[in-house]
mmCIF file of C-alpha atoms in Angstrom:
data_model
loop_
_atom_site.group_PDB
_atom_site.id
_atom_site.type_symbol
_atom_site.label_atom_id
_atom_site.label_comp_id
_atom_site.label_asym_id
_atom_site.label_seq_id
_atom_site.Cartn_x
_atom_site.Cartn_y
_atom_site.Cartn_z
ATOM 1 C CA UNK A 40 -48.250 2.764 117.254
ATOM 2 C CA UNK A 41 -45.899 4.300 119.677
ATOM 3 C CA UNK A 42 -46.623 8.409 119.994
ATOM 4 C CA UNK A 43 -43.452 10.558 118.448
ATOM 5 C CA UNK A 44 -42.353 13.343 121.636
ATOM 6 C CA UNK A 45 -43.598 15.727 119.086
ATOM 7 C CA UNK A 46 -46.958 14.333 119.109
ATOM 8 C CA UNK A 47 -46.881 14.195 123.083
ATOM 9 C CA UNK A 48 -45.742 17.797 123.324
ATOM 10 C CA UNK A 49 -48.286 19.060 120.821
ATOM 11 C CA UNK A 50 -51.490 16.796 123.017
ATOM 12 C CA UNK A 51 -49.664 17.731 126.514
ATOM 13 C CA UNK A 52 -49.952 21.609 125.377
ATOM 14 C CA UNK A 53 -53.265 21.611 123.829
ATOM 15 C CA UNK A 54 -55.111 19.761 126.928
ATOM 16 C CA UNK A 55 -52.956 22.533 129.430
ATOM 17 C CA UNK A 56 -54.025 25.817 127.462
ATOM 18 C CA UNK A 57 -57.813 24.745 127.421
ATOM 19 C CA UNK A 58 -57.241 23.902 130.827
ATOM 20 C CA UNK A 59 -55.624 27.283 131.191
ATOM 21 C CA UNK A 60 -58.517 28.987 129.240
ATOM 22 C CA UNK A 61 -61.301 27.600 131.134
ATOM 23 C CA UNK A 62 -59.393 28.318 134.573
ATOM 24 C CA UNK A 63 -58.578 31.997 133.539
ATOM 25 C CA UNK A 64 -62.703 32.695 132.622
ATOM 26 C CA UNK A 65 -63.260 31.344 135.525
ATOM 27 C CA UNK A 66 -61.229 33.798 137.558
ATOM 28 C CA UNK A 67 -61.972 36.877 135.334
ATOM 29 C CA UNK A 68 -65.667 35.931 136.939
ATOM 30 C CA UNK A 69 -66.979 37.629 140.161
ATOM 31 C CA UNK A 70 -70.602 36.425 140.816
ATOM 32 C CA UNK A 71 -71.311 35.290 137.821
ATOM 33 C CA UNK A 72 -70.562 38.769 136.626
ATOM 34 C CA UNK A 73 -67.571 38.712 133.570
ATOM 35 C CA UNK A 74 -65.706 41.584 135.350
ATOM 36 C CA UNK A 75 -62.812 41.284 133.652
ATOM 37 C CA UNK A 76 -63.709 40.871 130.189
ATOM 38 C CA UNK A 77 -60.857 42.780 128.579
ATOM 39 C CA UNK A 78 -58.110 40.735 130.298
ATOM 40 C CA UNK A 79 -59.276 37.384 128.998
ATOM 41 C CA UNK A 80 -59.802 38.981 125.446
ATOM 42 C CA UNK A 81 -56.088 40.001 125.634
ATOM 43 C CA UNK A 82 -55.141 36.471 126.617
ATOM 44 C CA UNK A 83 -57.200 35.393 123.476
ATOM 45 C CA UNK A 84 -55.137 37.309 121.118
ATOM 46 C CA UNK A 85 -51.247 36.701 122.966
ATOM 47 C CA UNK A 86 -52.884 33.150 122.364
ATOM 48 C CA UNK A 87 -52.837 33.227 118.481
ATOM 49 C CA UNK A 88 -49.663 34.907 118.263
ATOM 50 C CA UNK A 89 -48.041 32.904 120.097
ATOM 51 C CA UNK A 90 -49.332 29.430 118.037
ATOM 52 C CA UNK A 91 -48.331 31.547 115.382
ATOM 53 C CA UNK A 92 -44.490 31.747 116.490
ATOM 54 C CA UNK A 93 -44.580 28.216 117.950
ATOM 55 C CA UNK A 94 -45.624 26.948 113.749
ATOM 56 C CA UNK A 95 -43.135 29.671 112.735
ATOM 57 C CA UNK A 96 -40.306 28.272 114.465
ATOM 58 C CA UNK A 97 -41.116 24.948 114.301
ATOM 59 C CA UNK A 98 -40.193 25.271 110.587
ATOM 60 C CA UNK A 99 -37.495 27.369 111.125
ATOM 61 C CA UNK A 100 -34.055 26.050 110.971
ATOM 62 C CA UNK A 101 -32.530 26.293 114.769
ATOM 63 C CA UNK A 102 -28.998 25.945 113.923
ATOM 64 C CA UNK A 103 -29.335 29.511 112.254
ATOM 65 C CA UNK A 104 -30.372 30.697 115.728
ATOM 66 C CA UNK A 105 -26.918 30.383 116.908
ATOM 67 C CA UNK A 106 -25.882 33.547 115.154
ATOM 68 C CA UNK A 107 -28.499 35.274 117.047
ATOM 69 C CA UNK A 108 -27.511 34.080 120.486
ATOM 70 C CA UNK A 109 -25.480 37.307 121.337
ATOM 71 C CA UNK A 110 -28.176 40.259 119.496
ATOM 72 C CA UNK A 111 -30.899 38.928 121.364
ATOM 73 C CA UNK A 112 -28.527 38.906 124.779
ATOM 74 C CA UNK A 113 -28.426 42.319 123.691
ATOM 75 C CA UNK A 114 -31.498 43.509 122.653
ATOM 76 C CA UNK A 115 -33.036 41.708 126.518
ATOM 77 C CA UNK A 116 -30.019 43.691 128.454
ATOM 78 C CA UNK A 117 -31.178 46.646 126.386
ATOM 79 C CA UNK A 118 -35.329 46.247 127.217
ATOM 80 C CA UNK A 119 -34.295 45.557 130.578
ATOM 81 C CA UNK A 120 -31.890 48.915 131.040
ATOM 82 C CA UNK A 121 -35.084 50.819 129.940
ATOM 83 C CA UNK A 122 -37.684 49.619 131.688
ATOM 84 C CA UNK A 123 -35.521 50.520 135.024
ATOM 85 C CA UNK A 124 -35.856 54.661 133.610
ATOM 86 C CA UNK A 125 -38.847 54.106 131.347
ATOM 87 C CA UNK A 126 -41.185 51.411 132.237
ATOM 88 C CA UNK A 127 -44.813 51.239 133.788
ATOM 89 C CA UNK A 128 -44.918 50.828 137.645
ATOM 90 C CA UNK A 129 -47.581 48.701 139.296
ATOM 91 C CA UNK A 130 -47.842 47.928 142.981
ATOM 92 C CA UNK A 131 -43.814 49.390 143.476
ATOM 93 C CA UNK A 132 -42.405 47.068 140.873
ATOM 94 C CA UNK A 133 -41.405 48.415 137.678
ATOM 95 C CA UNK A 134 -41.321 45.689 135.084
ATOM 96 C CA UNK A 135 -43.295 46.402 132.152
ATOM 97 C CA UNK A 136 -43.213 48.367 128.854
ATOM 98 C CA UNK A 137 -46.548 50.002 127.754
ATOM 99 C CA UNK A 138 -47.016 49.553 124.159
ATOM 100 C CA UNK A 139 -50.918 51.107 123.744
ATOM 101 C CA UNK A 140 -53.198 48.889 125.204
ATOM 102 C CA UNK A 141 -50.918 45.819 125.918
ATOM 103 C CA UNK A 142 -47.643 45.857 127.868
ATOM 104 C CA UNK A 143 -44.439 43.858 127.756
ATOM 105 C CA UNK A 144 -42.025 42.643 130.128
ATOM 106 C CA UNK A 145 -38.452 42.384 129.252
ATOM 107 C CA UNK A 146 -37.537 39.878 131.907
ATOM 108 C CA UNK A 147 -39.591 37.269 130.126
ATOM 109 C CA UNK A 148 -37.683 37.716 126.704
ATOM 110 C CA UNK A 149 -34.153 37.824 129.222
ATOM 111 C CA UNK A 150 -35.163 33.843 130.026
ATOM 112 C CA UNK A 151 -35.154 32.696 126.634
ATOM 113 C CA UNK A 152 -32.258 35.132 125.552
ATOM 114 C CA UNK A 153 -29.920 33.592 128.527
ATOM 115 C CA UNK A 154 -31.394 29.798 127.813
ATOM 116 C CA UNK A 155 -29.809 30.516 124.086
ATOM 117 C CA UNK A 156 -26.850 31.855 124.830
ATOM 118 C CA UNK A 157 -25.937 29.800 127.281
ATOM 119 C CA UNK A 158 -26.566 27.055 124.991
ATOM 120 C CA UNK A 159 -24.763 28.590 122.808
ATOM 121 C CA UNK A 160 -21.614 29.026 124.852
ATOM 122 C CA UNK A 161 -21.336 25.722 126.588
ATOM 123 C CA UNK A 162 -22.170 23.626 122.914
ATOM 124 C CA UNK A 163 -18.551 25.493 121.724
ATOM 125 C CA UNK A 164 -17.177 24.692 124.874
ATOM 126 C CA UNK A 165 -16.321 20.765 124.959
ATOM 127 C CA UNK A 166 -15.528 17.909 127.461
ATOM 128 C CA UNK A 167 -12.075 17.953 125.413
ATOM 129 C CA UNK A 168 -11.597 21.390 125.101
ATOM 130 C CA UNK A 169 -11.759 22.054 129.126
ATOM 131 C CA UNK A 170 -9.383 18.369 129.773
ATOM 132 C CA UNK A 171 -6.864 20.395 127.734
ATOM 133 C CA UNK A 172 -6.813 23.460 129.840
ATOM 134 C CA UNK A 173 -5.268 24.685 132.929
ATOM 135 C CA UNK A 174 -7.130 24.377 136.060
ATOM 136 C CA UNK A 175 -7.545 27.848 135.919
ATOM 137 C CA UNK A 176 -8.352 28.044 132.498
ATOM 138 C CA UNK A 177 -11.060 25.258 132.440
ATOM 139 C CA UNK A 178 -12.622 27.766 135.544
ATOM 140 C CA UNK A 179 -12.596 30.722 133.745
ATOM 141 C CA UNK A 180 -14.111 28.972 130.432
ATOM 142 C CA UNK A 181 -16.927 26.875 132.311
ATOM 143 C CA UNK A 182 -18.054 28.945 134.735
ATOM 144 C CA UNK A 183 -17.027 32.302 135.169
ATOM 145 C CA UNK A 184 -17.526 33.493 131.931
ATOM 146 C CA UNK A 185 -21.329 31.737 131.453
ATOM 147 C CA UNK A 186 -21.872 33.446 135.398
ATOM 148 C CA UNK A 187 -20.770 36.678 134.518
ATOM 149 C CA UNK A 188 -22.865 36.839 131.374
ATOM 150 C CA UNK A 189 -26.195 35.402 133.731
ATOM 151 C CA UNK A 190 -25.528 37.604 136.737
ATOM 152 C CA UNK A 191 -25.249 40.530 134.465
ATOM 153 C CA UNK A 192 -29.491 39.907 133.739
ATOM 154 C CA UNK A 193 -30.111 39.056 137.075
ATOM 155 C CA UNK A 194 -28.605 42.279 138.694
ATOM 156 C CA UNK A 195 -30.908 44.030 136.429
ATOM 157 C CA UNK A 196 -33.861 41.947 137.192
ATOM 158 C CA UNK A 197 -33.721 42.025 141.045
ATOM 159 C CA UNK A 198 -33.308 45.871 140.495
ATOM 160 C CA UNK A 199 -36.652 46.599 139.293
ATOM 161 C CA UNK A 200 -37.089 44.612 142.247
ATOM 162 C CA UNK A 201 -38.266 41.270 140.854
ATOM 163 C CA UNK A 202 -36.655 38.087 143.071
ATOM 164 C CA UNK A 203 -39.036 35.479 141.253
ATOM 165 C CA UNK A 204 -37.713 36.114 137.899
ATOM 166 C CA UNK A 205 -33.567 36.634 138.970
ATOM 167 C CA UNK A 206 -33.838 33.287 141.146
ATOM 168 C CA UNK A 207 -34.927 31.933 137.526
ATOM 169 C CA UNK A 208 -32.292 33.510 135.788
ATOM 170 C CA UNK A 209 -30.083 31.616 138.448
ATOM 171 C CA UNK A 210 -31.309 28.389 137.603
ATOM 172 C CA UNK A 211 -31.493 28.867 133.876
ATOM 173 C CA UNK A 212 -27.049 28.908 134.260
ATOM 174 C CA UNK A 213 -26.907 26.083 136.411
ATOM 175 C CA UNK A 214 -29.124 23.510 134.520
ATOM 176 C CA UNK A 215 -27.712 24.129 131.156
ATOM 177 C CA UNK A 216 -24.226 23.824 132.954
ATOM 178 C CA UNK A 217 -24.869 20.519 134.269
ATOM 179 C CA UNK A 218 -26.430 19.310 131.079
ATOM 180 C CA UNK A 219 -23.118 20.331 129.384
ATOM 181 C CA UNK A 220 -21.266 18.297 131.844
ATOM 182 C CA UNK A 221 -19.546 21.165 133.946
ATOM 183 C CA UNK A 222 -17.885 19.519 136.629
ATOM 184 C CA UNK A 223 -20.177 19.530 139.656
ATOM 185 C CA UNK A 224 -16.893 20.611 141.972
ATOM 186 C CA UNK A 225 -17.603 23.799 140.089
ATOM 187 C CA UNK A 226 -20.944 24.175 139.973
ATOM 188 C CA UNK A 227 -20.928 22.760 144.009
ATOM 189 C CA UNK A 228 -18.252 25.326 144.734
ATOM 190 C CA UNK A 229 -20.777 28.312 143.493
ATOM 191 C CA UNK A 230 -23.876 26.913 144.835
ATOM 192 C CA UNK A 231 -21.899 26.816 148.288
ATOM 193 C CA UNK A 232 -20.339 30.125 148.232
ATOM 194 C CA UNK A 233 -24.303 31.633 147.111
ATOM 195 C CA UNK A 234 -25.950 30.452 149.499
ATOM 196 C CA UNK A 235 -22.688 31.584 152.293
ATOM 197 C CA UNK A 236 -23.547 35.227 150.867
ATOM 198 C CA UNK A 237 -27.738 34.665 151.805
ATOM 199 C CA UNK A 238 -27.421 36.313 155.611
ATOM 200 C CA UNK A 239 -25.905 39.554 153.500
ATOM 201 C CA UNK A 240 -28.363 38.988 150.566
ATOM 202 C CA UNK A 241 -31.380 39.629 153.013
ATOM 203 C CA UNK A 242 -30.333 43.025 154.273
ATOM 204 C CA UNK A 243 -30.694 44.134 150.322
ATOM 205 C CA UNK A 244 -34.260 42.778 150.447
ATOM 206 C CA UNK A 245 -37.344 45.163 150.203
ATOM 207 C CA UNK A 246 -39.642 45.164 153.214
ATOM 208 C CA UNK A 247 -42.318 43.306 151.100
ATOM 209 C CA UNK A 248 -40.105 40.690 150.169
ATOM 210 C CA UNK A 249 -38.722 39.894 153.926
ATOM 211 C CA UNK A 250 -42.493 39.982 154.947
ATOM 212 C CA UNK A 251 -43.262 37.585 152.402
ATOM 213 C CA UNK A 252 -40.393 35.021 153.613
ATOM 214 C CA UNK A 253 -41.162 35.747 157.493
ATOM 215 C CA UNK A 254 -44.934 34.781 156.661
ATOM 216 C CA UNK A 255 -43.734 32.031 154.827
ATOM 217 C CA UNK A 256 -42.428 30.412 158.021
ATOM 218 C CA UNK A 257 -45.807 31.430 159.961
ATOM 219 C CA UNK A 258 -48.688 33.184 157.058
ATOM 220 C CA UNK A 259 -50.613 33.660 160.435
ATOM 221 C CA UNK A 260 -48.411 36.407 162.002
ATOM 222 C CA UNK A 261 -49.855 38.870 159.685
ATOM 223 C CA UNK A 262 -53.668 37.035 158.441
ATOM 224 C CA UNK A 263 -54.637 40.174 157.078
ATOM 225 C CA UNK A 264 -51.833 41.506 155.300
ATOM 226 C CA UNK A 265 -48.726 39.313 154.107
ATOM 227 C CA UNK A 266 -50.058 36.346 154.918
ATOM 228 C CA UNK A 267 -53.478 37.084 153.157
ATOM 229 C CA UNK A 268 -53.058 35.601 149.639
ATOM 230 C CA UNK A 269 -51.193 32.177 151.150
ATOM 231 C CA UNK A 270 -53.772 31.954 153.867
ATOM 232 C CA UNK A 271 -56.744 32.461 151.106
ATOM 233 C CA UNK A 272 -54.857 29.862 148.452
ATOM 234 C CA UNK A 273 -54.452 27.092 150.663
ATOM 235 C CA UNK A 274 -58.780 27.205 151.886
ATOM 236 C CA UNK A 275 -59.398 27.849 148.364
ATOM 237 C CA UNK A 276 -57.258 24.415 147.161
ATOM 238 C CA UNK A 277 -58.284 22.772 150.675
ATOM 239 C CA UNK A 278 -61.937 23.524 150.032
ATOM 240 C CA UNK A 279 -62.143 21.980 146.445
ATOM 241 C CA UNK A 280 -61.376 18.386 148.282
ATOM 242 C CA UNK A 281 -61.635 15.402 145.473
ATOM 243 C CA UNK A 282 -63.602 16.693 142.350
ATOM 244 C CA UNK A 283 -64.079 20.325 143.173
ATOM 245 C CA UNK A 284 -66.983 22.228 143.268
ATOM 246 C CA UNK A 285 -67.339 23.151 139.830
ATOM 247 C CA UNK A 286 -66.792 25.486 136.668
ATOM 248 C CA UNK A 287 -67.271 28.760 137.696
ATOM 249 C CA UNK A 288 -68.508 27.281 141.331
ATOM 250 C CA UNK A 289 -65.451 28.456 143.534
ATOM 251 C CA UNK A 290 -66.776 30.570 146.297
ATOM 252 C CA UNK A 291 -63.120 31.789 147.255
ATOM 253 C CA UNK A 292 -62.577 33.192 143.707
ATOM 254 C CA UNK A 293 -65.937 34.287 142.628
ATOM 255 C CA UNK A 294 -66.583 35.936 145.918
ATOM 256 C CA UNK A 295 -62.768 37.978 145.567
ATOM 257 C CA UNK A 296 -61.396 36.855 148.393
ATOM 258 C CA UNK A 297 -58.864 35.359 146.721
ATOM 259 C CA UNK A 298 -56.553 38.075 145.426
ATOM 260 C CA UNK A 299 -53.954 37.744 141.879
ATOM 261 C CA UNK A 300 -56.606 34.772 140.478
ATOM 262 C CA UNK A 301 -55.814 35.510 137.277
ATOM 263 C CA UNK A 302 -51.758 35.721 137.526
ATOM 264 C CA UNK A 303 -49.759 33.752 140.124
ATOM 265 C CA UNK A 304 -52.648 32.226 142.047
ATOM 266 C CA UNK A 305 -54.431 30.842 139.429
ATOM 267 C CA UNK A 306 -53.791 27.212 140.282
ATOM 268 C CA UNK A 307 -55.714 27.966 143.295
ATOM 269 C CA UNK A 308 -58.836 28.100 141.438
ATOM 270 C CA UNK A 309 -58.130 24.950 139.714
ATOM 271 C CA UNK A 310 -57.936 23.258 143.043
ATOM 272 C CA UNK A 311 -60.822 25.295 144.193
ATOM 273 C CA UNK A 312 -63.397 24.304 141.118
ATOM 274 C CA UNK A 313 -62.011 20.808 140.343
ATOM 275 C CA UNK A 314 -60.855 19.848 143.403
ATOM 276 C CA UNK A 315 -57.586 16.871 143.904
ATOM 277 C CA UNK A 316 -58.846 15.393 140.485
ATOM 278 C CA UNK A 317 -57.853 18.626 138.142
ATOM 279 C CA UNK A 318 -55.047 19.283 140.452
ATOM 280 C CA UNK A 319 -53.447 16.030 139.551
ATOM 281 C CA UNK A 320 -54.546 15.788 135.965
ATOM 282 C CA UNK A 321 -52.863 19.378 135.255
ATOM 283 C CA UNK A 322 -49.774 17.776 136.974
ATOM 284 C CA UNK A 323 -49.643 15.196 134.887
ATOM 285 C CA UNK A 324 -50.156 16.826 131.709
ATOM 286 C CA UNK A 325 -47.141 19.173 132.731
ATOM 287 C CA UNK A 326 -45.211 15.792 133.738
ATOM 288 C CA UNK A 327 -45.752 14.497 129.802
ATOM 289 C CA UNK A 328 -44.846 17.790 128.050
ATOM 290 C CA UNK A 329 -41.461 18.010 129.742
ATOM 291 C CA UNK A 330 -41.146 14.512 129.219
ATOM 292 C CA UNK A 331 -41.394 15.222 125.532
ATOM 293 C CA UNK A 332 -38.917 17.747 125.556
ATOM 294 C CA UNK A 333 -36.500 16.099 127.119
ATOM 295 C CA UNK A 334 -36.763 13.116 124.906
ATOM 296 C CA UNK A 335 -36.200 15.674 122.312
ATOM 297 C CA UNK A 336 -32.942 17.035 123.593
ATOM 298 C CA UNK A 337 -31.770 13.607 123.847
ATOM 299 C CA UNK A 338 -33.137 12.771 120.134
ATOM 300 C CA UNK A 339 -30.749 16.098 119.274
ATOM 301 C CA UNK A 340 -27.952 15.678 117.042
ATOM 302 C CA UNK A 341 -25.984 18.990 118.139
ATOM 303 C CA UNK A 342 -25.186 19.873 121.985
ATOM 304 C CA UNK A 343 -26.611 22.804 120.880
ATOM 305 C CA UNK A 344 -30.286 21.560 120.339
ATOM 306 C CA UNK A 345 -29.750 19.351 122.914
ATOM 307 C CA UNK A 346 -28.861 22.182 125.583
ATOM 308 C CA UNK A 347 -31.308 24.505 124.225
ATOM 309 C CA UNK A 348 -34.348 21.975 124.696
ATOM 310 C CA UNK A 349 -32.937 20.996 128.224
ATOM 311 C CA UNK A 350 -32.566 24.772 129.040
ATOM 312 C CA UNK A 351 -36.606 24.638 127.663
ATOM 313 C CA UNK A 352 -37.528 22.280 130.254
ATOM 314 C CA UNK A 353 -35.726 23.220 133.139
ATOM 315 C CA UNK A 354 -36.995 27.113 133.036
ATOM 316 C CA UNK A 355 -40.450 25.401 132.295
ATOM 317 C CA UNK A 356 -39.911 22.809 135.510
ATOM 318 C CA UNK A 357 -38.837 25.601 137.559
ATOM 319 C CA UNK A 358 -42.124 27.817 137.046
ATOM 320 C CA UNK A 359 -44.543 24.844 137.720
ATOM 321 C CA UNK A 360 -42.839 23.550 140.540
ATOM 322 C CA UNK A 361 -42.672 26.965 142.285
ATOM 323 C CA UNK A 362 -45.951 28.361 141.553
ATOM 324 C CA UNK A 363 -47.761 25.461 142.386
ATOM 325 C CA UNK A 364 -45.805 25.026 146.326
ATOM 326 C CA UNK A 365 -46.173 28.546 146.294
ATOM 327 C CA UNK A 366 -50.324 28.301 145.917
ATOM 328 C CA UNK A 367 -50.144 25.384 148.244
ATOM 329 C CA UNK A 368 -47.874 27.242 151.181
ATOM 330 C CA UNK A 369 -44.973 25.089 150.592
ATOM 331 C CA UNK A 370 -42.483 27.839 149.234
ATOM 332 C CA UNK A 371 -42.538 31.699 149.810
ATOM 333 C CA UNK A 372 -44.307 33.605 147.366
ATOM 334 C CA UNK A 373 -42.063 35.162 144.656
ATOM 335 C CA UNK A 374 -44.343 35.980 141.660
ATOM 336 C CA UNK A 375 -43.479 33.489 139.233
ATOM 337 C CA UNK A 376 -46.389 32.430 137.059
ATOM 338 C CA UNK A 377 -47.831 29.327 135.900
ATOM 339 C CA UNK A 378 -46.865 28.275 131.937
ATOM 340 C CA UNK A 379 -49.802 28.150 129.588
ATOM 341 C CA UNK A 380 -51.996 28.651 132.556
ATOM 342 C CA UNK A 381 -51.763 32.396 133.910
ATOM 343 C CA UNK A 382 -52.575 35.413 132.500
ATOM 344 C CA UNK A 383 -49.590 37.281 130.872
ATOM 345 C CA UNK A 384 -49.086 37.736 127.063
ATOM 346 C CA UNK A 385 -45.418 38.078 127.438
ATOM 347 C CA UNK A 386 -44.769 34.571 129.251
ATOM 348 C CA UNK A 387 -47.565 33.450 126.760
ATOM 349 C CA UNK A 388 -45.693 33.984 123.413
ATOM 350 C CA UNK A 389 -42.152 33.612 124.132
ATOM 351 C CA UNK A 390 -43.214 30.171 125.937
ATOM 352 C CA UNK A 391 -44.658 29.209 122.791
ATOM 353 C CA UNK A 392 -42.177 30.462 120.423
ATOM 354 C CA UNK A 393 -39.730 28.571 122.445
ATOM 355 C CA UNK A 394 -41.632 25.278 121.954
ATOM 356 C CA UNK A 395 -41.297 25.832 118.212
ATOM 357 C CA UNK A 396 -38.156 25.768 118.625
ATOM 358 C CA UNK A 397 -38.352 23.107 120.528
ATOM 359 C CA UNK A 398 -40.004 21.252 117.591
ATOM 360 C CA UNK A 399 -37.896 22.347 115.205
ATOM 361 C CA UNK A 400 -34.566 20.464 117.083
ATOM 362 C CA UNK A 401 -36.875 17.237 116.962
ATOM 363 C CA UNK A 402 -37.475 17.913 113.047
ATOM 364 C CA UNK A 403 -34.301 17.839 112.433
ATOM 365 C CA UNK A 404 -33.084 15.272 114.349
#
């Protein structure tokens, strides 16, 4: 019997959060000592809300989301307005909203907003309906529009400053746009004239953020400093060789030299404790849950469940591809986390709830 993408999403997901569980104990370790107790306890409890959203909109109707596309545009331009004169600061980046004990962080909810409304757009927007405009027309309705709408997240994202996340938002616009068939001479044109602008973009950078591309190119200029997390990532995933040294056995985590375990360097300790082997298997289970969501946006019977799902596994490819050449050295380090796998409640639950809706396209088929 041949497995239904559903069922391959659903295994895929299952195998990568116990994965992601046992990996973020691990870190939340320091000698064998659970030092940060509270943090996996949180995860816990984002963790059953989240399966709780994922069943919730998994039985929820999708089409009906359509009429939701532009309040939640609103409600993520809102969150992220006031967490640039409200929100909690940490380490000079102001990204979160405290709500008691846990915090929030708009730019998480902006993905999924843009992913919707952008599928949203483009599925009114046909083939037929751009033939039958004006060059300057079929411009205006397949780009500029969709751009203006995505740039208008990403200008508030990159203010707070957070380059990761607005490089996302980036990509978020042009894979939907090339799954709805955008002509690439458009979509070529603004890649071009983006990266013309880079040589300006850098003088806007923050000092951290240059010194993070500079060690990029050499992490040894500044050992100590910069280039301390990328230098202690790669001998972490170096040091784990074939099978790894173990559950709870990774001298570069449980000793602290490896800094951000729990968050954006937390497929270093899977190298770390289970070595090539984990590596690979954790790539591969990553490799069949965006296979299943893509089989589901082809299975869709609406460009807008179709779009939506592709938008679903292109934000999802993005993160995992990034984080994990990021860990190795292989990309600069922009703070993007790893799905299902790092610790963050916000990335946790919308991830999830996005799945279910995920689902729910393939239910209704």
């Amino acid at each position: 019997m041949i497995l239904k993408p559903s069922h391959i999403l659903l295994v895929a997901l299952a195998l990568i959060l116990c994965l992601g569980l046992a990996s973020l104990y691990s870190s939340c370790h320091q000698k064998s000592v659970f030092v940060k107790k509270e943090l996996f306890q949180k995860q816990l409890i984002w963790l059953a809300v989240g399966l709780v959203c994922l069943v919730f909109f998994w039985f929820f109707d999708y089409r009906k989301l359509v009429s939701f596309a532009w309040p939640m545009y609103g409600a993520a331009f809102a969150a992220l307005a006031f967490v640039l004169t409200m929100g909690r600061a940490i380490m000079g980046a102001q990204r979160w909203i405290s709500l008691g004990e846990f915090s929030f962080q708009p730019s998480e909810l902006g993905k999924h907003a843009l992913i919707l409304l952008l599928a949203r757009y483009f599925s009114k927007k046909t083939q037929r309906d751009l033939r039958a405009s004006s060059r300057t027309e079929n411009f205006f309705k397949a780009v500029f529009m969709p751009l203006v709408l995505t740039l208008v997240l990403t200008g508030q994202v990159l203010v707070q400053p957070d380059l990761g996340t607005a490089i996302v938002y980036v990509f978020i616009f042009f894979s939907i746009a090339f799954l709805a068939e955008v002509p690439l001479r458009y979509l070529g044109g603004l890649a071009a004239a983006g990266l013309s602008v880079m040589p300006v973009f850098w003088h806007f950078l923050r000092g951290y953020q240059k010194a993070r591309l500079l060690v990029f190119l050499n992490p040894n200029i500044d050992p100590l400093g910069a280039g301390y997390t990328v230098i202690q990532s790669k001998i972490a995933i170096g040091s784990g060789r074939l099978f790894g040294k173990g559950w709870l056995g990774g001298t570069q985590s449980q000793l602290n030299f490896l800094p951000e375990r729990h968050t954006d360097f937390i497929f270093s300790v899977i190298g770390e404790e289970w070595g090539f082997f984990g590596g690979v298997v954790l790539l591969f289970l990553f490799g069949l849950l965006l296979f299943a969501i893509l089989k589901i946006a082809e299975s869709s019977k609406d460009s807008f469940g179709r779009l939506f799902a592709g938008g679903v596994a292109s934000v999802l490819f993005f993160h995992v591809f990034i984080n994990i050449a990021m860990n190795a050295g292989a990309c600069p380090v922009v703070g993007i986390p790893l799905p299902f796998v790092s610790y963050g409640g916000s990335s946790l639950v919308l991830n999830l709830a996005a799945l279910g809706i995920v689902l729910s396209v393939y239910r209704r088929r």
